PDB file of C-alpha atoms and ligand atoms in Angstrom:
ATOM      1  CA  MET A 675      18.564-111.623  30.710  1.00  0.00           C
ATOM      2  CA  LYS A 676      21.748-109.535  30.570  1.00  0.00           C
ATOM      3  CA  ASP A 677      22.234-110.868  26.992  1.00  0.00           C
ATOM      4  CA  LYS A 678      18.623-109.667  26.234  1.00  0.00           C
ATOM      5  CA  ILE A 679      19.537-106.004  27.445  1.00  0.00           C
ATOM      6  CA  LYS A 680      22.883-105.925  25.482  1.00  0.00           C
ATOM      7  CA  ASN A 681      21.064-106.948  21.812  1.00  0.00           C
ATOM      8  CA  THR A 682      17.934-104.425  22.332  1.00  0.00           C
ATOM      9  CA  LYS A 683      17.920-102.459  19.490  1.00  0.00           C
ATOM     10  CA  THR A 684      15.741 -99.542  20.399  1.00  0.00           C
ATOM     11  CA  LEU A 685      14.509 -97.526  23.223  1.00  0.00           C
ATOM     12  CA  GLU A 686      11.155 -98.717  23.315  1.00  0.00           C
ATOM     13  CA  ASP A 687      12.270-102.453  23.373  1.00  0.00           C
ATOM     14  CA  LEU A 688      14.457-101.461  26.050  1.00  0.00           C
ATOM     15  CA  GLN A 689      11.810 -99.593  28.084  1.00  0.00           C
ATOM     16  CA  LYS A 690       9.606-102.673  27.666  1.00  0.00           C
ATOM     17  CA  LEU A 691      12.239-105.017  28.813  1.00  0.00           C
ATOM     18  CA  TYR A 692      12.788-102.481  31.861  1.00  0.00           C
ATOM     19  CA  SER A 693       8.951-102.663  32.923  1.00  0.00           C
ATOM     20  CA  ASP A 694       9.058-106.504  32.608  1.00  0.00           C
ATOM     21  CA  THR A 695      11.816-106.395  34.831  1.00  0.00           C
ATOM     22  CA  PHE A 696      11.566-103.845  37.498  1.00  0.00           C
ATOM     23  CA  GLY A 697       7.825-102.931  36.930  1.00  0.00           C
ATOM     24  CA  LYS A 698       4.849-103.793  39.250  1.00  0.00           C
ATOM     25  CA  ASN A 699       4.931-107.455  38.555  1.00  0.00           C
ATOM     26  CA  GLY A 700       8.358-107.457  37.069  1.00  0.00           C
ATOM     27  CA  THR A 701      10.825-110.744  37.557  1.00  0.00           C
ATOM     28  CA  MET A 702      13.477-108.677  39.617  1.00  0.00           C
ATOM     29  CA  THR A 703      10.580-107.102  41.614  1.00  0.00           C
ATOM     30  CA  LEU A 704       9.226-110.433  42.492  1.00  0.00           C
ATOM     31  CA  GLN A 705      12.363-111.713  43.717  1.00  0.00           C
ATOM     32  CA  LEU A 706      13.183-108.763  45.901  1.00  0.00           C
ATOM     33  CA  LYS A 707       9.883-108.977  47.524  1.00  0.00           C
ATOM     34  CA  ASN A 708      10.199-112.432  48.304  1.00  0.00           C
ATOM     35  CA  MET A 709      13.432-112.409  49.891  1.00  0.00           C
ATOM     36  CA  ALA A 710      12.243-112.881  53.420  1.00  0.00           C
ATOM     37  CA  ASN A 711      12.683-116.709  53.823  1.00  0.00           C
ATOM     38  CA  LEU A 712      16.049-116.830  52.070  1.00  0.00           C
ATOM     39  CA  SER A 713      19.576-117.189  53.214  1.00  0.00           C
ATOM     40  CA  ASN A 714      21.905-114.263  53.594  1.00  0.00           C
ATOM     41  CA  ASP A 715      24.165-115.460  50.754  1.00  0.00           C
ATOM     42  CA  GLU A 716      20.901-115.742  48.657  1.00  0.00           C
ATOM     43  CA  ARG A 717      19.759-112.250  49.210  1.00  0.00           C
ATOM     44  CA  ALA A 718      23.276-111.114  48.512  1.00  0.00           C
ATOM     45  CA  ALA A 719      23.240-112.990  45.407  1.00  0.00           C
ATOM     46  CA  ILE A 720      19.841-111.124  44.168  1.00  0.00           C
ATOM     47  CA  ASN A 721      20.797-107.405  45.413  1.00  0.00           C
ATOM     48  CA  ALA A 722      23.904-107.822  43.313  1.00  0.00           C
ATOM     49  CA  GLU A 723      22.028-108.856  40.412  1.00  0.00           C
ATOM     50  CA  ASN A 724      19.653-106.060  40.762  1.00  0.00           C
ATOM     51  CA  SER A 725      22.436-103.678  40.929  1.00  0.00           C
ATOM     52  CA  GLU A 726      24.220-105.026  38.070  1.00  0.00           C
ATOM     53  CA  LEU A 727      20.877-105.169  35.772  1.00  0.00           C
ATOM     54  CA  ARG A 728      20.081-101.573  36.906  1.00  0.00           C
ATOM     55  CA  GLN A 729      23.541-100.588  35.755  1.00  0.00           C
ATOM     56  CA  LEU A 730      23.415-102.356  32.200  1.00  0.00           C
ATOM     57  CA  PHE A 731      19.684-100.753  31.815  1.00  0.00           C
ATOM     58  CA  LYS A 732      21.308 -97.325  32.096  1.00  0.00           C
ATOM     59  CA  GLU A 733      24.401 -98.072  29.995  1.00  0.00           C
ATOM     60  CA  LYS A 734      22.301 -99.514  27.464  1.00  0.00           C
ATOM     61  CA  GLN A 735      19.580 -96.510  27.766  1.00  0.00           C
ATOM     62  CA  ASN A 736      22.676 -93.959  27.220  1.00  0.00           C
ATOM     63  CA  GLU A 737      23.928 -96.023  24.414  1.00  0.00           C
ATOM     64  CA  LEU A 738      20.727 -96.044  22.507  1.00  0.00           C
ATOM     65  CA  GLU A 739      19.878 -92.214  23.243  1.00  0.00           C
ATOM     66  CA  LEU A 740      23.372 -91.156  21.984  1.00  0.00           C
ATOM     67  CA  ALA A 741      22.748 -93.379  18.722  1.00  0.00           C
ATOM     68  CA  ALA A 742      19.377 -91.781  18.224  1.00  0.00           C
ATOM     69  CA  LEU A 743      21.051 -88.426  18.462  1.00  0.00           C
ATOM     70  CA  ASN A 744      23.733 -89.168  16.138  1.00  0.00           C
ATOM     71  CA  ALA A 745      20.942 -90.617  13.679  1.00  0.00           C
ATOM     72  CA  LYS A 746      18.949 -87.272  14.070  1.00  0.00           C
ATOM     73  CA  LEU A 747      22.436 -85.259  13.475  1.00  0.00           C
ATOM     74  CA  ALA A 748      23.070 -87.010  10.381  1.00  0.00           C
ATOM     75  CA  THR A 749      20.115 -86.000   8.647  1.00  0.00           C
ATOM     76  CA  GLU A 750      19.002 -82.684  10.296  1.00  0.00           C
ATOM     77  CA  TYR A 751      21.819 -80.420   9.788  1.00  0.00           C
ATOM     78  CA  VAL A 752      22.237 -76.918   8.318  1.00  0.00           C
ATOM     79  CA  ASP A 753      24.565 -76.137   5.664  1.00  0.00           C
ATOM     80  CA  VAL A 754      25.964 -72.892   6.322  1.00  0.00           C
ATOM     81  CA  THR A 755      27.561 -72.761   2.760  1.00  0.00           C
ATOM     82  CA  LEU A 756      24.023 -72.658   0.808  1.00  0.00           C
ATOM     83  CA  ASP A 757      22.980 -69.270  -0.554  1.00  0.00           C
ATOM     84  CA  ASN A 758      20.556 -67.609   1.553  1.00  0.00           C
ATOM     85  CA  GLU A 759      17.520 -65.671   0.557  1.00  0.00           C
ATOM     86  CA  PRO A 760      18.005 -61.961   1.395  1.00  0.00           C
ATOM     87  CA  GLN A 761      16.732 -61.070   4.489  1.00  0.00           C
ATOM     88  CA  ASN A 762      14.777 -57.884   4.983  1.00  0.00           C
ATOM     89  CA  HIS A 763      15.818 -56.531   8.374  1.00  0.00           C
ATOM     90  CA  GLY A 764      13.891 -53.769   9.938  1.00  0.00           C
ATOM     91  CA  THR A 765      15.825 -50.559  11.031  1.00  0.00           C
ATOM     92  CA  LEU A 766      14.947 -48.251  13.355  1.00  0.00           C
ATOM     93  CA  HIS A 767      13.148 -45.068  12.026  1.00  0.00           C
ATOM     94  CA  PRO A 768      15.316 -42.242  11.547  1.00  0.00           C
ATOM     95  CA  LEU A 769      13.081 -40.141  14.039  1.00  0.00           C
ATOM     96  CA  THR A 770      13.463 -42.773  16.366  1.00  0.00           C
ATOM     97  CA  GLN A 771      17.305 -42.751  15.861  1.00  0.00           C
ATOM     98  CA  SER A 772      17.491 -39.086  16.187  1.00  0.00           C
ATOM     99  CA  LEU A 773      15.234 -39.080  19.296  1.00  0.00           C
ATOM    100  CA  LYS A 774      17.521 -41.579  21.185  1.00  0.00           C
ATOM    101  CA  GLU A 775      20.650 -40.068  19.993  1.00  0.00           C
ATOM    102  CA  LEU A 776      19.530 -36.621  21.570  1.00  0.00           C
ATOM    103  CA  SER A 777      17.788 -38.129  24.693  1.00  0.00           C
ATOM    104  CA  ALA A 778      21.484 -40.178  25.392  1.00  0.00           C
ATOM    105  CA  ILE A 779      23.248 -36.655  25.069  1.00  0.00           C
ATOM    106  CA  LEU A 780      20.735 -34.628  27.249  1.00  0.00           C
ATOM    107  CA  GLU A 781      20.709 -37.625  29.838  1.00  0.00           C
ATOM    108  CA  SER A 782      24.777 -37.459  29.753  1.00  0.00           C
ATOM    109  CA  PHE A 783      24.214 -33.570  30.732  1.00  0.00           C
ATOM    110  CA  GLY A 784      22.342 -34.784  33.661  1.00  0.00           C
ATOM    111  CA  PHE A 785      18.866 -34.162  32.252  1.00  0.00           C
ATOM    112  CA  THR A 786      16.066 -36.388  33.020  1.00  0.00           C
ATOM    113  CA  LEU A 787      13.496 -37.632  30.371  1.00  0.00           C
ATOM    114  CA  CYS A 788       9.569 -36.423  31.604  1.00  0.00           C
ATOM    115  CA  THR A 789       6.577 -37.085  29.718  1.00  0.00           C
ATOM    116  CA  GLY A 790       2.753 -35.821  29.247  1.00  0.00           C
ATOM    117  CA  PRO A 791      -0.106 -36.264  27.294  1.00  0.00           C
ATOM    118  CA  GLU A 792      -0.883 -35.499  23.760  1.00  0.00           C
ATOM    119  CA  ILE A 793      -4.215 -34.504  24.565  1.00  0.00           C
ATOM    120  CA  GLU A 794      -3.464 -31.506  26.837  1.00  0.00           C
ATOM    121  CA  ASP A 795      -5.865 -29.277  29.042  1.00  0.00           C
ATOM    122  CA  ASP A 796      -5.334 -25.232  28.814  1.00  0.00           C
ATOM    123  CA  TRP A 797      -3.749 -24.992  31.701  1.00  0.00           C
ATOM    124  CA  HIS A 798      -0.659 -26.880  31.139  1.00  0.00           C
ATOM    125  CA  ASN A 799      -0.627 -25.752  27.310  1.00  0.00           C
ATOM    126  CA  PHE A 800      -1.421 -22.418  27.411  1.00  0.00           C
ATOM    127  CA  THR A 801      -2.298 -20.734  30.817  1.00  0.00           C
ATOM    128  CA  ALA A 802       0.358 -21.775  33.167  1.00  0.00           C
ATOM    129  CA  LEU A 803       2.684 -20.761  30.576  1.00  0.00           C
ATOM    130  CA  ASN A 804       1.711 -17.312  31.292  1.00  0.00           C
ATOM    131  CA  THR A 805      -0.365 -17.563  28.182  1.00  0.00           C
ATOM    132  CA  PRO A 806      -3.825 -16.716  29.733  1.00  0.00           C
ATOM    133  CA  GLU A 807      -7.052 -16.671  27.635  1.00  0.00           C
ATOM    134  CA  TYR A 808      -7.298 -13.775  25.409  1.00  0.00           C
ATOM    135  CA  HIS A 809      -3.535 -13.387  25.380  1.00  0.00           C
ATOM    136  CA  PRO A 810      -2.480 -12.673  21.726  1.00  0.00           C
ATOM    137  CA  ALA A 811       0.525 -15.229  21.989  1.00  0.00           C
ATOM    138  CA  ARG A 812      -2.582 -17.812  21.528  1.00  0.00           C
ATOM    139  CA  ASP A 813      -2.626 -16.736  18.133  1.00  0.00           C
ATOM    140  CA  MET A 814       1.299 -17.894  17.565  1.00  0.00           C
ATOM    141  CA  GLN A 815       0.372 -21.390  17.169  1.00  0.00           C
ATOM    142  CA  ASP A 816      -2.717 -22.577  14.925  1.00  0.00           C
ATOM    143  CA  THR A 817      -4.415 -24.752  17.701  1.00  0.00           C
ATOM    144  CA  PHE A 818      -6.605 -28.002  17.208  1.00  0.00           C
ATOM    145  CA  PHE A 819      -8.944 -27.581  19.762  1.00  0.00           C
ATOM    146  CA  LEU A 820     -11.194 -30.120  21.148  1.00  0.00           C
ATOM    147  CA  LYS A 821     -14.945 -30.235  22.022  1.00  0.00           C
ATOM    148  CA  ASN A 822     -14.385 -30.383  25.565  1.00  0.00           C
ATOM    149  CA  GLY A 823     -11.841 -27.387  25.554  1.00  0.00           C
ATOM    150  CA  ASN A 824      -8.825 -29.534  25.410  1.00  0.00           C
ATOM    151  CA  VAL A 825      -6.295 -29.017  22.847  1.00  0.00           C
ATOM    152  CA  MET A 826      -3.889 -31.309  20.859  1.00  0.00           C
ATOM    153  CA  ARG A 827      -0.707 -29.861  22.482  1.00  0.00           C
ATOM    154  CA  THR A 828       0.999 -27.558  20.419  1.00  0.00           C
ATOM    155  CA  GLN A 829       4.265 -27.674  22.556  1.00  0.00           C
ATOM    156  CA  THR A 830       6.187 -30.118  24.693  1.00  0.00           C
ATOM    157  CA  SER A 831       6.442 -26.711  26.983  1.00  0.00           C
ATOM    158  CA  ALA A 832       3.103 -27.879  28.594  1.00  0.00           C
ATOM    159  CA  ILE A 833       5.463 -30.795  30.039  1.00  0.00           C
ATOM    160  CA  GLN A 834       7.729 -28.399  31.878  1.00  0.00           C
ATOM    161  CA  ILE A 835       4.571 -27.241  33.739  1.00  0.00           C
ATOM    162  CA  ARG A 836       3.645 -30.821  34.444  1.00  0.00           C
ATOM    163  CA  ALA A 837       7.415 -31.607  35.831  1.00  0.00           C
ATOM    164  CA  MET A 838       7.515 -28.410  37.566  1.00  0.00           C
ATOM    165  CA  GLU A 839       4.208 -29.178  39.675  1.00  0.00           C
ATOM    166  CA  LYS A 840       5.338 -32.862  40.313  1.00  0.00           C
ATOM    167  CA  ILE A 841       9.096 -32.087  41.072  1.00  0.00           C
ATOM    168  CA  GLY A 842       9.488 -28.666  42.216  1.00  0.00           C
ATOM    169  CA  ALA A 843      12.940 -27.031  41.789  1.00  0.00           C
ATOM    170  CA  PRO A 844      15.696 -27.593  41.530  1.00  0.00           C
ATOM    171  CA  ILE A 845      14.764 -29.419  38.450  1.00  0.00           C
ATOM    172  CA  LYS A 846      16.509 -30.476  35.339  1.00  0.00           C
ATOM    173  CA  ILE A 847      14.536 -32.362  32.742  1.00  0.00           C
ATOM    174  CA  PHE A 848      13.747 -32.553  29.115  1.00  0.00           C
ATOM    175  CA  ALA A 849      10.818 -34.003  27.499  1.00  0.00           C
ATOM    176  CA  ILE A 850      10.431 -35.289  23.650  1.00  0.00           C
ATOM    177  CA  GLY A 851       7.232 -35.976  21.819  1.00  0.00           C
ATOM    178  CA  SER A 852       4.637 -35.140  19.231  1.00  0.00           C
ATOM    179  CA  THR A 853       2.893 -31.630  18.722  1.00  0.00           C
ATOM    180  CA  TYR A 854       0.172 -30.539  16.641  1.00  0.00           C
ATOM    181  CA  ARG A 855      -0.380 -27.139  14.958  1.00  0.00           C
ATOM    182  CA  LYS A 856      -2.787 -26.595  11.697  1.00  0.00           C
ATOM    183  CA  GLU A 857      -0.054 -26.103   9.287  1.00  0.00           C
ATOM    184  CA  LEU A 858       1.106 -28.218   6.472  1.00  0.00           C
ATOM    185  CA  ASP A 859       4.026 -27.954   3.832  1.00  0.00           C
ATOM    186  CA  ALA A 860       7.452 -29.309   2.868  1.00  0.00           C
ATOM    187  CA  THR A 861       8.755 -28.220   6.191  1.00  0.00           C
ATOM    188  CA  HIS A 862       5.879 -28.156   8.209  1.00  0.00           C
ATOM    189  CA  SER A 863       3.493 -31.164   9.279  1.00  0.00           C
ATOM    190  CA  ALA A 864       0.564 -31.183  11.179  1.00  0.00           C
ATOM    191  CA  MET A 865       2.257 -33.207  13.621  1.00  0.00           C
ATOM    192  CA  PHE A 866       5.839 -32.852  14.357  1.00  0.00           C
ATOM    193  CA  GLY A 867       8.294 -33.599  16.837  1.00  0.00           C
ATOM    194  CA  GLN A 868       9.676 -31.042  19.848  1.00  0.00           C
ATOM    195  CA  MET A 869      12.123 -31.488  22.270  1.00  0.00           C
ATOM    196  CA  GLU A 870      12.334 -29.261  25.211  1.00  0.00           C
ATOM    197  CA  GLY A 871      14.645 -28.793  28.034  1.00  0.00           C
ATOM    198  CA  LEU A 872      14.352 -27.146  31.556  1.00  0.00           C
ATOM    199  CA  TYR A 873      16.828 -26.497  34.179  1.00  0.00           C
ATOM    200  CA  VAL A 874      15.997 -24.379  37.220  1.00  0.00           C
ATOM    201  CA  ASP A 875      18.334 -24.220  40.174  1.00  0.00           C
ATOM    202  CA  LYS A 876      20.078 -21.291  42.152  1.00  0.00           C
ATOM    203  CA  ASN A 877      22.191 -19.266  40.136  1.00  0.00           C
ATOM    204  CA  ILE A 878      21.427 -20.600  36.557  1.00  0.00           C
ATOM    205  CA  THR A 879      22.299 -17.959  33.922  1.00  0.00           C
ATOM    206  CA  MET A 880      21.946 -17.233  30.214  1.00  0.00           C
ATOM    207  CA  SER A 881      25.052 -18.461  29.731  1.00  0.00           C
ATOM    208  CA  ASP A 882      24.392 -21.963  30.888  1.00  0.00           C
ATOM    209  CA  LEU A 883      21.892 -21.918  28.170  1.00  0.00           C
ATOM    210  CA  VAL A 884      23.915 -21.168  25.605  1.00  0.00           C
ATOM    211  CA  ALA A 885      26.608 -23.646  26.675  1.00  0.00           C
ATOM    212  CA  THR A 886      23.970 -26.479  27.091  1.00  0.00           C
ATOM    213  CA  LEU A 887      22.445 -25.445  23.450  1.00  0.00           C
ATOM    214  CA  ARG A 888      25.910 -25.117  21.704  1.00  0.00           C
ATOM    215  CA  ASN A 889      27.257 -28.427  22.967  1.00  0.00           C
ATOM    216  CA  LEU A 890      23.994 -30.385  22.501  1.00  0.00           C
ATOM    217  CA  LEU A 891      24.011 -29.284  18.773  1.00  0.00           C
ATOM    218  CA  SER A 892      27.765 -30.147  18.474  1.00  0.00           C
ATOM    219  CA  ARG A 893      27.445 -33.443  20.131  1.00  0.00           C
ATOM    220  CA  PHE A 894      24.112 -34.536  17.929  1.00  0.00           C
ATOM    221  CA  PHE A 895      26.245 -33.079  14.660  1.00  0.00           C
ATOM    222  CA  GLU A 896      29.444 -34.583  15.745  1.00  0.00           C
ATOM    223  CA  ARG A 897      31.295 -31.453  15.021  1.00  0.00           C
ATOM    224  CA  GLU A 898      31.697 -28.014  16.487  1.00  0.00           C
ATOM    225  CA  ILE A 899      28.507 -26.110  15.787  1.00  0.00           C
ATOM    226  CA  GLU A 900      28.552 -22.283  15.773  1.00  0.00           C
ATOM    227  CA  ILE A 901      25.389 -20.867  17.448  1.00  0.00           C
ATOM    228  CA  ARG A 902      23.647 -17.304  17.127  1.00  0.00           C
ATOM    229  CA  ILE A 903      21.000 -16.192  19.424  1.00  0.00           C
ATOM    230  CA  ARG A 904      18.589 -13.308  18.545  1.00  0.00           C
ATOM    231  CA  PRO A 905      16.144 -11.703  21.058  1.00  0.00           C
ATOM    232  CA  SER A 906      12.507 -12.979  20.611  1.00  0.00           C
ATOM    233  CA  TYR A 907       9.322 -13.067  22.177  1.00  0.00           C
ATOM    234  CA  PHE A 908       7.491 -16.232  24.167  1.00  0.00           C
ATOM    235  CA  PRO A 909       5.105 -15.450  26.628  1.00  0.00           C
ATOM    236  CA  PHE A 910       6.699 -18.283  29.091  1.00  0.00           C
ATOM    237  CA  THR A 911      10.379 -16.712  29.023  1.00  0.00           C
ATOM    238  CA  GLU A 912      12.054 -13.428  29.898  1.00  0.00           C
ATOM    239  CA  PRO A 913      14.435 -12.522  28.344  1.00  0.00           C
ATOM    240  CA  SER A 914      13.262 -14.741  25.293  1.00  0.00           C
ATOM    241  CA  ILE A 915      15.590 -15.831  22.546  1.00  0.00           C
ATOM    242  CA  GLU A 916      15.688 -17.649  19.179  1.00  0.00           C
ATOM    243  CA  PHE A 917      18.764 -19.735  18.603  1.00  0.00           C
ATOM    244  CA  ASP A 918      20.146 -20.478  15.040  1.00  0.00           C
ATOM    245  CA  MET A 919      23.214 -22.531  13.860  1.00  0.00           C
ATOM    246  CA  LYS A 920      25.575 -21.923  11.404  1.00  0.00           C
ATOM    247  CA  TRP A 921      25.350 -24.620   8.671  1.00  0.00           C
ATOM    248  CA  ASP A 922      26.853 -25.155   5.307  1.00  0.00           C
ATOM    249  CA  LYS A 923      28.371 -22.124   3.374  1.00  0.00           C
ATOM    250  CA  GLY A 924      27.900 -20.297   6.610  1.00  0.00           C
ATOM    251  CA  LYS A 925      24.142 -20.190   6.403  1.00  0.00           C
ATOM    252  CA  TRP A 926      22.334 -19.662   9.786  1.00  0.00           C
ATOM    253  CA  ILE A 927      19.759 -22.041  10.107  1.00  0.00           C
ATOM    254  CA  GLU A 928      16.863 -21.122  12.611  1.00  0.00           C
ATOM    255  CA  LEU A 929      16.365 -24.191  15.119  1.00  0.00           C
ATOM    256  CA  GLY A 930      14.251 -23.239  18.078  1.00  0.00           C
ATOM    257  CA  GLY A 931      13.279 -20.771  21.019  1.00  0.00           C
ATOM    258  CA  ALA A 932      14.496 -20.604  24.482  1.00  0.00           C
ATOM    259  CA  GLY A 933      14.991 -18.021  27.245  1.00  0.00           C
ATOM    260  CA  MET A 934      14.912 -17.793  30.994  1.00  0.00           C
ATOM    261  CA  VAL A 935      11.774 -18.918  32.755  1.00  0.00           C
ATOM    262  CA  HIS A 936       9.285 -16.179  33.387  1.00  0.00           C
ATOM    263  CA  PRO A 937       8.904 -15.724  36.841  1.00  0.00           C
ATOM    264  CA  ASN A 938       4.906 -16.109  36.451  1.00  0.00           C
ATOM    265  CA  VAL A 939       5.694 -19.622  35.088  1.00  0.00           C
ATOM    266  CA  LEU A 940       7.421 -20.409  38.024  1.00  0.00           C
ATOM    267  CA  ARG A 941       4.820 -18.978  40.372  1.00  0.00           C
ATOM    268  CA  ASN A 942       2.251 -20.476  38.569  1.00  0.00           C
ATOM    269  CA  CYS A 943       4.131 -24.047  39.791  1.00  0.00           C
ATOM    270  CA  LYS A 944       4.630 -22.834  43.132  1.00  0.00           C
ATOM    271  CA  ILE A 945       8.432 -22.093  42.829  1.00  0.00           C
ATOM    272  CA  ASN A 946       9.701 -18.639  44.482  1.00  0.00           C
ATOM    273  CA  PRO A 947      11.076 -16.890  41.526  1.00  0.00           C
ATOM    274  CA  ASP A 948      13.329 -14.811  44.104  1.00  0.00           C
ATOM    275  CA  GLU A 949      15.101 -18.203  45.052  1.00  0.00           C
ATOM    276  CA  TYR A 950      14.968 -20.116  41.769  1.00  0.00           C
ATOM    277  CA  GLN A 951      15.661 -18.952  38.385  1.00  0.00           C
ATOM    278  CA  GLY A 952      16.341 -21.159  35.271  1.00  0.00           C
ATOM    279  CA  PHE A 953      16.471 -21.634  31.438  1.00  0.00           C
ATOM    280  CA  ALA A 954      14.194 -23.436  29.214  1.00  0.00           C
ATOM    281  CA  PHE A 955      14.584 -24.151  25.479  1.00  0.00           C
ATOM    282  CA  GLY A 956      12.403 -26.258  22.720  1.00  0.00           C
ATOM    283  CA  PHE A 957      12.995 -27.110  19.272  1.00  0.00           C
ATOM    284  CA  GLY A 958      11.633 -29.346  16.560  1.00  0.00           C
ATOM    285  CA  TRP A 959      13.840 -32.419  16.857  1.00  0.00           C
ATOM    286  CA  ASP A 960      12.383 -33.996  13.341  1.00  0.00           C
ATOM    287  CA  ARG A 961      13.807 -30.690  11.729  1.00  0.00           C
ATOM    288  CA  MET A 962      17.229 -31.679  13.429  1.00  0.00           C
ATOM    289  CA  ALA A 963      17.326 -35.018  11.920  1.00  0.00           C
ATOM    290  CA  MET A 964      16.350 -33.732   8.668  1.00  0.00           C
ATOM    291  CA  LEU A 965      19.343 -31.617   8.691  1.00  0.00           C
ATOM    292  CA  LYS A 966      21.613 -34.648  10.232  1.00  0.00           C
ATOM    293  CA  TYR A 967      20.553 -37.259   7.660  1.00  0.00           C
ATOM    294  CA  GLY A 968      20.392 -34.484   4.716  1.00  0.00           C
ATOM    295  CA  LEU A 969      16.193 -35.225   4.073  1.00  0.00           C
ATOM    296  CA  ASN A 970      14.355 -32.206   2.545  1.00  0.00           C
ATOM    297  CA  ASP A 971      10.672 -33.189   3.124  1.00  0.00           C
ATOM    298  CA  ILE A 972       9.442 -33.554   6.596  1.00  0.00           C
ATOM    299  CA  ARG A 973       6.215 -35.177   5.699  1.00  0.00           C
ATOM    300  CA  ALA A 974       8.168 -38.416   4.563  1.00  0.00           C
ATOM    301  CA  PHE A 975       8.863 -38.551   8.364  1.00  0.00           C
ATOM    302  CA  TYR A 976       5.411 -39.955   8.957  1.00  0.00           C
ATOM    303  CA  ASP A 977       4.374 -41.343   5.572  1.00  0.00           C
ATOM    304  CA  GLY A 978       5.743 -44.938   6.690  1.00  0.00           C
ATOM    305  CA  ASP A 979       6.808 -45.689   3.046  1.00  0.00           C
ATOM    306  CA  VAL A 980       9.425 -48.229   3.179  1.00  0.00           C
ATOM    307  CA  ARG A 981      10.995 -47.306  -0.049  1.00  0.00           C
ATOM    308  CA  TRP A 982      11.533 -43.866   0.976  1.00  0.00           C
ATOM    309  CA  LEU A 983      13.351 -45.151   4.561  1.00  0.00           C
ATOM    310  CA  LYS A 984      15.520 -47.571   2.604  1.00  0.00           C
ATOM    311  CA  ASN A 985      16.528 -44.778   0.024  1.00  0.00           C
ATOM    312  CA  SER A 986      17.320 -42.615   2.996  1.00  0.00           C
ATOM    313  CA  GLY A 987      20.132 -44.548   4.490  1.00  0.00           C
ATOM    314  CA  PHE A 988      18.416 -46.159   7.184  1.00  0.00           C
TER     315      PHE A 988
HETATM  316  N1  DAH B 526       7.189 -23.789  22.709  1.00  0.00           N
HETATM  317  C1  DAH B 526       8.064 -22.977  21.812  1.00  0.00           C
HETATM  318  C2  DAH B 526       7.367 -23.379  20.414  1.00  0.00           C
HETATM  319  O1  DAH B 526       6.688 -23.934  20.167  1.00  0.00           O
HETATM  320  C3  DAH B 526       9.421 -23.217  22.029  1.00  0.00           C
HETATM  321  C4  DAH B 526      10.000 -22.679  23.025  1.00  0.00           C
HETATM  322  C5  DAH B 526      10.396 -21.231  23.050  1.00  0.00           C
HETATM  323  C6  DAH B 526      10.145 -23.539  24.116  1.00  0.00           C
HETATM  324  C7  DAH B 526      10.908 -21.026  24.328  1.00  0.00           C
HETATM  325  C8  DAH B 526      10.767 -23.241  25.338  1.00  0.00           C
HETATM  326  C9  DAH B 526      11.287 -21.963  25.542  1.00  0.00           C
HETATM  327  O2  DAH B 526      10.960 -23.976  26.504  1.00  0.00           O
HETATM  328  O3  DAH B 526      11.773 -21.732  26.542  1.00  0.00           O
HETATM  329  O4  DAH B 526       7.568 -22.325  19.669  1.00  0.00           O
END
């Protein structure tokens, strides 16, 4: 028996021998069953034989398994020196990349990301933002209206309202997302990306706003950015400004709008303007990505042309 085990060549043969020995009617099984009338010495001998055989089976099994593994390794191996087919790795879209960068910067300033729907109701997109029906400022944006009176959100400012309604004051949030307007040329796309910031607390001033914008831009463009603010008008801020940054050859580039949140907007969100005040800002983050990566046609961002994405260095 012991020799038989030792001479077994395959795992299947070993398996068979094992069941012949220890299976239901196996030779050892039967011996163990019929020990009752045997002397102590005879029992001890059978027990010893039992352990020894089990041990032998185990060793043989290990040996055969190892041999099988080695045989497999000898035939199935990866030759790491072989020339490989060039792999087409996907990359993050430039917009996704800049979105992540801007989010990381604002989060490091203590702003929390908030979201809202792209199909927005009149209240959040206009009325609560101090732009009631027939307000001339509604014409500042060419809106896509849906049949049920909702709109494709024209500005991420709608998310300010949703966030203040939900969280109240103090609040420090940003939002990032797609917005829609009926305009289309090389620097405008009917869908474009906007980013919005809102910070309402006690004693927030315009200089907090300017410092936040300057730091945000300097971090994003990875150098000191000089900014300029100009008086402007938005229904939801008072005073309102537009901000520009100094770019190559001293050229000023218009970036976005901002201001101190209008008391009516705070009231619309059940925040007491005598207690709290704050700033808000909004800009096109796809334009920021264009500037950072030196791209000149905003529509290419949304065409999904892989050749363009490759050539734009991503
Ligand atoms: N929503 C404005 C726009 O789309 C941009 C803007 C201006 C956002 C002033 C703001 C703000 O939060 O305070 O043109």
